[in-house]
Tab-separated table of C-alpha atoms and ligand atoms in Angstrom:
chain	number	residue	atom	x	y	z
A	1	MET	CA	129.243	176.236	88.078
A	2	GLU	CA	129.817	179.598	86.319
A	3	LYS	CA	127.542	182.272	87.310
A	4	SER	CA	126.165	183.338	83.950
A	5	ASN	CA	126.006	180.168	82.164
A	6	LEU	CA	123.488	177.334	83.062
A	7	VAL	CA	119.893	177.865	83.307
A	8	LEU	CA	118.872	174.575	84.893
A	9	GLY	CA	122.172	173.747	86.504
A	10	LEU	CA	123.363	171.134	83.518
A	11	ASN	CA	127.235	170.555	84.316
A	12	TYR	CA	128.592	170.828	80.708
A	13	GLY	CA	132.149	171.351	79.883
A	14	ASN	CA	133.277	174.798	78.946
A	15	GLY	CA	133.430	174.031	75.394
A	16	PHE	CA	130.112	173.016	75.162
A	17	VAL	CA	128.888	176.010	76.813
A	18	LEU	CA	130.518	178.084	74.289
A	19	LEU	CA	129.025	176.315	71.504
A	20	CYS	CA	125.805	176.637	72.890
A	21	LYS	CA	126.782	180.370	73.001
A	22	ILE	CA	127.737	180.882	69.793
A	23	PHE	CA	124.674	179.095	68.436
A	24	LEU	CA	122.352	181.268	70.552
A	25	VAL	CA	123.853	184.155	69.220
A	26	MET	CA	123.403	183.188	65.680
A	27	LEU	CA	119.963	182.369	66.442
A	28	LYS	CA	119.185	185.839	67.607
A	29	GLU	CA	120.682	187.327	64.497
A	30	GLN	CA	118.573	184.804	62.675
A	31	ILE	CA	115.611	185.755	64.361
A	32	ASN	CA	115.818	189.310	64.162
A	33	GLN	CA	116.245	189.397	60.518
A	34	LEU	CA	113.397	187.202	59.954
A	35	VAL	CA	111.118	189.615	62.283
A	36	ALA	CA	112.652	192.347	59.821
A	37	GLN	CA	111.394	190.573	56.974
A	38	ALA	CA	107.994	189.725	57.843
A	39	PHE	CA	107.336	192.894	59.534
A	40	GLU	CA	105.468	194.317	56.196
A	41	GLU	CA	103.946	191.677	55.708
A	42	VAL	CA	102.508	191.422	59.226
A	43	VAL	CA	101.479	194.839	59.422
A	44	ASN	CA	99.416	194.131	56.246
A	45	LEU	CA	97.735	191.238	57.818
A	46	ARG	CA	96.815	193.179	60.959
A	47	ARG	CA	95.026	196.052	59.007
A	48	HIS	CA	93.445	193.481	56.820
A	49	LEU	CA	91.863	191.770	60.030
A	50	HIS	CA	91.393	195.708	61.465
A	51	ALA	CA	89.013	196.238	58.481
A	52	HIS	CA	87.477	193.022	58.859
A	53	PRO	CA	86.172	192.428	62.635
A	54	GLU	CA	83.953	189.839	63.472
A	55	LEU	CA	82.436	189.480	66.984
A	56	SER	CA	82.877	186.528	69.665
A	57	PHE	CA	81.904	183.034	67.917
A	58	HIS	CA	80.904	184.794	64.738
A	59	GLU	CA	84.948	185.052	63.277
A	60	TYR	CA	84.083	182.518	60.431
A	61	GLU	CA	85.868	185.271	57.947
A	62	THR	CA	88.927	185.694	60.118
A	63	ALA	CA	89.616	182.175	60.767
A	64	ARG	CA	89.554	181.498	56.744
A	65	PHE	CA	91.959	184.215	56.512
A	66	ILE	CA	94.154	182.462	59.121
A	67	GLN	CA	93.766	179.120	57.298
A	68	ASP	CA	94.474	180.727	53.732
A	69	THR	CA	97.363	182.993	54.848
A	70	LEU	CA	98.992	179.996	56.661
A	71	LYS	CA	98.278	177.954	53.308
A	72	ASP	CA	100.098	180.495	51.220
A	73	TRP	CA	102.847	180.194	53.355
A	74	GLY	CA	102.914	176.307	52.890
A	75	ILE	CA	101.778	175.711	56.884
A	76	SER	CA	99.190	173.310	57.361
A	77	SER	CA	96.142	174.188	59.802
A	78	GLN	CA	93.066	173.056	60.869
A	79	PRO	CA	89.528	174.275	62.490
A	80	MET	CA	89.452	174.212	66.320
A	81	ALA	CA	86.577	175.048	68.561
A	82	GLY	CA	84.095	176.465	66.167
A	83	THR	CA	85.317	179.110	64.646
A	84	GLY	CA	89.197	179.054	65.965
A	85	VAL	CA	92.515	177.773	64.195
A	86	LEU	CA	95.027	175.304	65.047
A	87	VAL	CA	98.717	174.854	63.779
A	88	VAL	CA	101.051	172.236	65.153
A	89	LEU	CA	104.335	172.999	64.170
A	90	LYS	CA	106.846	170.074	64.824
A	91	GLY	CA	110.931	170.955	65.205
A	92	THR	CA	112.689	168.712	63.025
A	93	LYS	CA	116.054	168.901	65.009
A	94	GLY	CA	115.470	165.710	66.773
A	95	GLU	CA	112.966	163.801	68.935
A	96	SER	CA	111.268	165.646	71.989
A	97	ALA	CA	108.327	165.239	73.626
A	98	THR	CA	108.504	168.960	74.790
A	99	CYS	CA	105.139	170.996	73.577
A	100	ILE	CA	104.251	174.504	74.055
A	101	ALA	CA	101.590	176.289	73.150
A	102	LEU	CA	101.278	179.934	71.873
A	103	ARG	CA	97.398	181.733	72.108
A	104	ALA	CA	95.990	184.662	70.354
A	105	ASP	CA	92.824	185.696	70.972
A	106	ILE	CA	90.818	186.694	67.276
A	107	ASP	CA	87.657	188.496	67.933
A	108	ALA	CA	86.262	191.914	67.976
A	109	LEU	CA	83.898	194.314	69.775
A	110	PRO	CA	80.674	195.610	69.235
A	111	ILE	CA	82.008	199.300	69.305
A	112	GLN	CA	81.435	201.904	66.396
A	113	GLU	CA	84.756	202.806	65.169
A	114	GLN	CA	85.672	206.750	65.146
A	115	SER	CA	88.927	207.051	63.448
A	116	ASP	CA	89.886	208.315	60.038
A	117	LEU	CA	92.623	205.176	59.349
A	118	PRO	CA	92.669	204.214	55.916
A	119	PHE	CA	92.464	200.382	57.449
A	120	SER	CA	89.072	201.321	59.453
A	121	SER	CA	86.109	198.677	60.061
A	122	THR	CA	84.205	198.371	57.363
A	123	LYS	CA	81.736	196.772	59.487
A	124	GLU	CA	78.925	198.724	61.192
A	125	GLY	CA	79.264	198.786	64.824
A	126	ILE	CA	82.132	196.312	65.168
A	127	MET	CA	85.673	197.006	65.838
A	128	HIS	CA	89.031	195.768	66.730
A	129	ALA	CA	88.750	197.772	69.956
A	130	CYS	CA	90.811	195.394	71.793
A	131	GLY	CA	94.086	194.734	69.879
A	132	HIS	CA	92.731	191.090	69.216
A	133	ASP	CA	93.691	192.046	65.177
A	134	PHE	CA	97.621	193.097	66.369
A	135	HIS	CA	97.474	189.337	68.709
A	136	THR	CA	96.744	187.566	65.514
A	137	ALA	CA	98.715	189.160	62.784
A	138	ASN	CA	101.597	188.467	65.326
A	139	LEU	CA	101.164	184.646	66.456
A	140	LEU	CA	100.956	184.555	62.395
A	141	GLY	CA	104.087	186.158	61.929
A	142	VAL	CA	105.341	183.906	64.603
A	143	CYS	CA	104.268	180.952	63.020
A	144	ARG	CA	105.993	181.652	59.820
A	145	ILE	CA	109.053	182.461	61.203
A	146	LEU	CA	109.031	179.364	63.414
A	147	HIS	CA	107.864	177.324	60.434
A	148	ASP	CA	110.966	178.651	58.532
A	149	LEU	CA	113.352	178.267	61.942
A	150	LYS	CA	112.160	174.522	62.204
A	151	ALA	CA	115.436	172.731	61.718
A	152	GLU	CA	116.771	174.663	64.467
A	153	PHE	CA	114.371	173.338	67.215
A	154	ALA	CA	112.945	169.965	68.656
A	155	GLY	CA	109.844	169.748	70.081
A	156	THR	CA	106.386	170.552	69.121
A	157	VAL	CA	104.805	174.320	69.055
A	158	LEU	CA	100.672	174.748	69.107
A	159	PHE	CA	99.427	177.901	68.029
A	160	LEU	CA	95.925	178.598	69.160
A	161	PHE	CA	93.732	181.216	67.158
A	162	GLN	CA	91.300	181.251	69.777
A	163	PRO	CA	87.629	182.797	69.218
A	164	ALA	CA	85.730	184.930	71.587
A	165	GLU	CA	87.483	185.927	74.802
A	166	GLU	CA	85.278	188.873	74.987
A	167	LYS	CA	82.301	186.934	75.810
A	168	ILE	CA	81.407	184.776	78.566
A	169	PRO	CA	81.783	182.053	79.059
A	170	GLY	CA	84.846	182.925	76.761
A	171	GLY	CA	86.610	180.603	73.556
A	172	ALA	CA	89.393	179.379	75.616
A	173	LEU	CA	87.200	176.786	77.580
A	174	THR	CA	85.826	175.829	74.032
A	175	VAL	CA	89.556	175.267	72.705
A	176	LEU	CA	90.149	173.171	75.948
A	177	ALA	CA	87.305	170.981	75.242
A	178	ASP	CA	87.753	170.392	71.677
A	179	PRO	CA	89.156	167.261	71.015
A	180	VAL	CA	91.961	167.999	68.500
A	181	LEU	CA	93.741	168.818	71.463
A	182	ILE	CA	93.378	165.772	73.341
A	183	PRO	CA	96.879	164.058	71.963
A	184	TYR	CA	98.811	167.332	73.333
A	185	LEU	CA	97.076	168.219	76.812
A	186	ASP	CA	98.956	165.795	78.917
A	187	ARG	CA	102.294	167.277	77.373
A	188	ILE	CA	101.780	171.065	77.472
A	189	GLU	CA	104.481	172.546	79.261
A	190	ALA	CA	103.957	175.883	78.591
A	191	VAL	CA	101.437	178.341	77.448
A	192	LEU	CA	102.238	181.626	76.417
A	193	GLY	CA	100.207	184.669	75.272
A	194	LEU	CA	100.312	188.672	75.154
A	195	HIS	CA	98.071	191.756	75.167
A	196	VAL	CA	98.550	195.059	73.842
A	197	SER	CA	98.617	197.960	76.538
A	198	PRO	CA	97.914	201.726	75.926
A	199	LYS	CA	99.541	202.227	78.838
A	200	ILE	CA	102.847	201.196	78.324
A	201	PRO	CA	105.196	203.005	75.703
A	202	SER	CA	105.800	201.375	72.189
A	203	GLY	CA	108.717	199.185	72.104
A	204	LYS	CA	108.519	197.728	75.897
A	205	LEU	CA	106.890	194.985	77.540
A	206	ALA	CA	105.728	194.061	81.246
A	207	VAL	CA	105.257	191.060	83.151
A	208	CYS	CA	103.647	190.356	86.285
A	209	PRO	CA	105.065	187.360	87.858
A	210	GLY	CA	102.239	185.217	90.287
A	211	LYS	CA	98.699	186.462	90.016
A	212	PHE	CA	98.195	189.136	87.376
A	213	MET	CA	94.632	189.137	86.528
A	214	ALA	CA	91.194	188.934	88.625
A	215	SER	CA	88.277	186.524	88.288
A	216	SER	CA	85.030	187.876	87.305
A	217	ASP	CA	81.754	187.234	87.738
A	218	GLU	CA	78.295	189.133	86.824
A	219	PHE	CA	75.158	189.792	88.808
A	220	TYR	CA	71.722	190.857	87.178
A	221	ILE	CA	69.400	191.661	89.748
A	222	GLN	CA	65.554	192.875	89.531
A	223	ILE	CA	64.012	194.293	92.765
A	224	LYS	CA	60.268	193.518	92.440
A	225	GLY	CA	58.247	195.791	95.066
A	226	LYS	CA	54.782	197.203	94.819
A	227	GLY	CA	54.801	200.848	93.592
A	228	GLY	CA	52.634	203.763	94.350
A	229	HIS	CA	52.006	207.629	95.113
A	230	ALA	CA	55.155	208.939	96.826
A	231	ALA	CA	53.219	210.362	99.415
A	232	GLU	CA	51.274	207.161	100.550
A	233	PRO	CA	55.033	204.723	101.076
A	234	GLN	CA	53.000	202.760	103.865
A	235	LEU	CA	50.372	201.450	100.899
A	236	GLY	CA	53.501	199.639	98.867
A	237	ILE	CA	56.500	197.768	98.872
A	238	ASP	CA	59.261	200.650	97.736
A	239	PRO	CA	62.310	198.590	95.798
A	240	VAL	CA	64.122	201.825	95.826
A	241	MET	CA	64.900	201.738	99.420
A	242	ILE	CA	65.438	198.058	99.722
A	243	THR	CA	67.621	198.709	96.797
A	244	ALA	CA	69.521	201.191	98.818
A	245	GLN	CA	69.317	198.778	102.066
A	246	LEU	CA	70.874	195.907	99.904
A	247	LEU	CA	73.984	197.629	98.035
A	248	THR	CA	75.139	199.233	101.225
A	249	THR	CA	74.597	195.515	102.839
A	250	LEU	CA	76.845	194.054	99.827
A	251	GLN	CA	79.657	196.152	100.295
A	252	GLN	CA	80.240	194.325	103.844
A	253	VAL	CA	80.949	191.248	101.726
A	254	VAL	CA	84.291	192.752	100.885
A	255	SER	CA	84.931	194.927	104.275
A	256	ARG	CA	84.050	192.582	106.509
A	257	TYR	CA	84.317	188.977	105.254
A	258	ALA	CA	87.045	189.277	102.258
A	259	ASP	CA	90.781	188.421	103.476
A	260	PRO	CA	92.311	192.281	103.667
A	261	LYS	CA	95.594	190.328	101.812
A	262	VAL	CA	93.228	189.424	99.043
A	263	PRO	CA	91.705	192.246	96.910
A	264	SER	CA	88.440	191.834	96.157
A	265	VAL	CA	85.896	194.334	94.306
A	266	LEU	CA	82.591	194.509	94.145
A	267	SER	CA	81.040	197.303	92.037
A	268	PHE	CA	77.271	197.872	90.715
A	269	GLY	CA	77.509	199.950	87.894
A	270	ARG	CA	73.706	199.951	86.859
A	271	VAL	CA	70.763	200.710	88.920
A	272	ILE	CA	67.596	201.569	87.293
A	273	ALA	CA	64.518	202.958	88.900
A	274	ASN	CA	62.107	204.013	86.698
A	275	GLY	CA	59.965	206.358	89.018
A	276	ALA	CA	59.884	210.060	89.465
A	277	ALA	CA	59.947	212.403	92.293
A	278	ASN	CA	56.331	211.604	93.231
A	279	VAL	CA	56.119	208.022	92.084
A	280	ILE	CA	57.688	204.657	93.764
A	281	PRO	CA	58.347	202.486	90.873
A	282	ASP	CA	57.282	199.300	90.898
A	283	GLU	CA	60.839	197.370	90.664
A	284	VAL	CA	64.528	198.401	90.167
A	285	SER	CA	67.202	196.719	88.222
A	286	ILE	CA	70.620	196.572	89.074
A	287	ALA	CA	74.121	195.002	87.497
A	288	GLY	CA	76.936	194.796	89.003
A	289	THR	CA	80.252	192.544	89.088
A	290	PHE	CA	82.617	190.712	91.400
A	291	ARG	CA	86.234	190.468	90.747
A	292	THR	CA	89.334	188.641	93.085
A	293	VAL	CA	92.135	186.311	92.691
A	294	ASP	CA	91.541	183.537	94.973
A	295	GLU	CA	88.975	180.725	94.029
A	296	ALA	CA	87.837	179.363	96.961
A	297	TRP	CA	87.361	182.947	98.701
A	298	ARG	CA	85.525	183.499	95.080
A	299	GLN	CA	83.139	180.545	95.903
A	300	LYS	CA	82.454	181.866	99.383
A	301	ALA	CA	82.209	185.194	98.187
A	302	LEU	CA	79.426	184.188	95.730
A	303	THR	CA	77.464	182.369	97.984
A	304	ARG	CA	77.529	185.366	100.387
A	305	ILE	CA	76.479	187.876	97.766
A	306	GLU	CA	73.671	185.433	96.746
A	307	ASP	CA	72.183	184.960	100.009
A	308	THR	CA	72.092	188.926	100.467
A	309	ILE	CA	70.667	189.676	97.223
A	310	GLN	CA	67.889	186.907	98.086
A	311	GLY	CA	67.706	187.739	101.771
A	312	ILE	CA	67.336	192.008	102.475
A	313	PRO	CA	64.324	192.213	99.729
A	314	ALA	CA	62.648	189.057	101.564
A	315	ILE	CA	62.649	191.141	104.877
A	316	PHE	CA	60.854	193.900	103.146
A	317	GLY	CA	58.341	191.612	101.501
A	318	ALA	CA	59.892	192.121	97.841
A	319	GLU	CA	60.362	189.515	95.379
A	320	VAL	CA	63.782	189.040	93.732
A	321	ALA	CA	64.727	187.537	90.399
A	322	LEU	CA	68.417	187.015	90.207
A	323	GLU	CA	70.883	185.586	87.664
A	324	VAL	CA	74.854	184.841	88.069
A	325	ARG	CA	76.923	184.855	85.105
A	326	ARG	CA	79.859	183.017	85.867
A	327	GLY	CA	82.943	184.480	84.485
A	328	TYR	CA	86.606	183.606	84.136
A	329	PRO	CA	89.063	182.547	86.885
A	330	PHE	CA	91.730	184.734	87.696
A	331	LEU	CA	94.980	184.844	85.907
A	332	HIS	CA	98.130	183.273	87.435
A	333	ASN	CA	101.817	183.420	85.832
A	334	ASN	CA	103.793	180.988	86.516
A	335	GLU	CA	106.722	182.455	88.729
A	336	GLN	CA	109.420	180.438	87.236
A	337	LEU	CA	108.393	180.669	83.680
A	338	ALA	CA	107.865	184.862	84.456
A	339	GLU	CA	111.252	185.278	85.540
A	340	ARG	CA	112.843	183.188	83.093
A	341	PHE	CA	110.691	185.315	79.928
A	342	ILE	CA	112.098	188.196	82.226
A	343	THR	CA	115.748	187.097	81.973
A	344	VAL	CA	115.604	185.903	78.094
A	345	VAL	CA	113.880	189.578	76.916
A	346	ALA	CA	116.605	191.565	78.915
A	347	ASN	CA	119.347	189.749	77.235
A	348	ALA	CA	118.148	190.162	73.562
A	349	GLU	CA	116.510	193.574	74.167
A	350	GLY	CA	118.009	195.232	76.585
A	351	PRO	CA	117.148	195.448	80.564
A	352	ASP	CA	115.331	198.644	79.805
A	353	SER	CA	112.899	196.940	77.271
A	354	ILE	CA	110.813	194.929	79.909
A	355	GLU	CA	109.469	196.062	83.375
A	356	ARG	CA	107.625	194.375	86.227
A	357	THR	CA	104.000	195.363	86.523
A	358	THR	CA	101.517	194.571	89.251
A	359	LEU	CA	97.937	192.992	89.623
A	360	TRP	CA	95.282	194.165	87.239
A	361	MET	CA	91.637	193.760	88.089
A	362	ALA	CA	90.252	193.093	84.583
A	363	ALA	CA	89.681	189.528	83.316
A	364	GLU	CA	90.765	187.526	80.576
A	365	ASP	CA	89.980	184.315	79.329
A	366	PHE	CA	93.545	183.200	79.029
A	367	ALA	CA	93.037	182.551	82.907
A	368	TYR	CA	91.654	178.925	82.157
A	369	TYR	CA	94.730	178.107	80.349
A	370	SER	CA	96.912	179.151	83.334
A	371	GLN	CA	94.483	177.500	85.772
A	372	ARG	CA	95.781	174.044	83.797
A	373	PHE	CA	99.085	174.656	82.766
A	374	PRO	CA	102.469	176.729	83.656
A	375	SER	CA	101.525	180.222	81.713
A	376	LEU	CA	102.566	183.427	81.176
A	377	PHE	CA	100.211	186.418	79.903
A	378	TYR	CA	102.570	189.587	79.266
A	379	LEU	CA	101.849	193.109	78.066
A	380	VAL	CA	103.145	194.697	74.891
A	381	GLY	CA	103.347	198.431	74.887
A	382	ILE	CA	101.348	200.498	71.852
A	383	TYR	CA	101.407	203.782	73.425
A	384	ASN	CA	102.806	206.526	71.123
A	385	GLU	CA	101.582	210.152	71.562
A	386	ALA	CA	103.374	211.067	68.479
A	387	LYS	CA	101.230	208.597	66.690
A	388	ASN	CA	98.235	209.331	68.470
A	389	CYS	CA	98.226	206.086	69.828
A	390	VAL	CA	96.952	207.001	73.076
A	391	SER	CA	93.224	205.722	73.592
A	392	GLY	CA	92.486	202.982	76.170
A	393	LEU	CA	91.067	199.828	75.445
A	394	HIS	CA	87.522	199.262	74.495
A	395	THR	CA	87.039	202.758	73.143
A	396	SER	CA	86.127	203.800	69.760
A	397	THR	CA	89.072	205.951	69.169
A	398	PHE	CA	91.604	202.812	70.026
A	399	ARG	CA	94.789	202.776	68.093
A	400	VAL	CA	98.213	200.392	68.174
A	401	ASP	CA	101.669	201.557	67.068
A	402	GLU	CA	102.358	198.819	64.753
A	403	ASP	CA	106.157	199.281	65.262
A	404	ALA	CA	105.473	197.020	68.297
A	405	PHE	CA	105.339	194.278	66.294
A	406	THR	CA	109.335	193.781	66.442
A	407	ILE	CA	109.458	193.129	69.898
A	408	ALA	CA	106.136	191.508	70.083
A	409	MET	CA	107.215	189.073	67.735
A	410	ARG	CA	110.844	188.819	68.870
A	411	SER	CA	109.814	188.258	72.522
A	412	LEU	CA	107.741	185.316	71.758
A	413	LEU	CA	109.964	183.626	69.639
A	414	ASN	CA	112.957	184.202	71.983
A	415	GLY	CA	110.890	182.721	74.999
A	416	VAL	CA	109.720	179.857	72.741
A	417	PHE	CA	113.519	178.889	71.935
A	418	ASP	CA	114.212	179.522	75.487
A	419	LEU	CA	111.892	177.185	76.588
A	420	LEU	CA	112.339	174.220	73.919
A	421	ALA	CA	115.858	174.057	74.932
A	422	LYS	CA	115.921	173.494	78.066
A	423	ASP	CA	119.258	173.019	78.784
A	424	THR	CA	119.604	176.618	77.340
A	425	VAL	CA	122.948	178.649	77.810
A	426	THR	CA	122.068	182.370	78.836
A	427	ILE	CA	123.755	184.844	76.668
B	1	LIG	NI1	91.444	191.864	75.003
């Protein structure tokens, strides 16, 4: 077998290989041209979305805008998961049962934008500060181009414009439970999604094969003691000292029970004891998060954390109110998909355009797709100091370098064509 030629080991003749190579070179050129043509419109779509952000599960105007845009292009769509939108696009090159899903999240955050952009948010206290406007416009552009190229492929591509990534329980669960997807659930062979990253220079991509993002669960705790004069602690039940004891003990869940090879984080970012130097308060409220990348360990750890939260205050006679908010599972990138995608992008854009990245302990509801289907979630660099695109995700000054649309669209399109043509010849 020739070294560079056959991705899945299908042994065709050299003539066939040559024809495939010519076809792929032409297709790549066609994709580059169509992306260049769509670029300005996609930028404008993104700016409209940016100016009109909506919070999770309230993306009514956003969904309407997505459907109207698609309708203008002659692409039919349907509502999905409440405020989401589904497009089912079938290639006309022949019959194929292959089905691939592409996902973009469409919701914004409760942040007051602080930018002087001409298309900054028109909504008080709401902002696209996580780039979901970019993801949505990008998927719209990809949808339009694949629609134009539908004679070039066989198979089905699902476009999932998903609501509510930012809010537990997450829109992905609602998408997966929507009956409109039932005909496809047994057929989906891959789900692809992307996220902008201000840690990566614009024009570059990053991929982490295997475990990529963490599960995330939250704890809301109230320790109810009996307050009083600080000079007479023996007459009360001091919730502050109990909290100190509890937080210290809880750290042992990670340090003594977690397998050191499995990353785990337990952090408490809110501890409020509203007493004074000479006043022991009645209660303390605490909030924290636990993150890891192993579902079995996650279950064990949650039980141990809950038992500790109930147990320590009881020793000292305090009462506890505990709410556990279960978040997203960990996100796993299918290794084969990831390696294949790295090769495809390196071939199309050059080896320096894509780098390997490592585990990130943030959470993403794309994880639900990755737990069910072979999936790939990759990062698109949007950092550009010259354009002042330097702020972190979820900040009021967040900006994206829109030039990143070129590689974002092209990578998704090349990735899709590679997966649809399973006997693809590498170029
Ligand atoms: Ni996000």
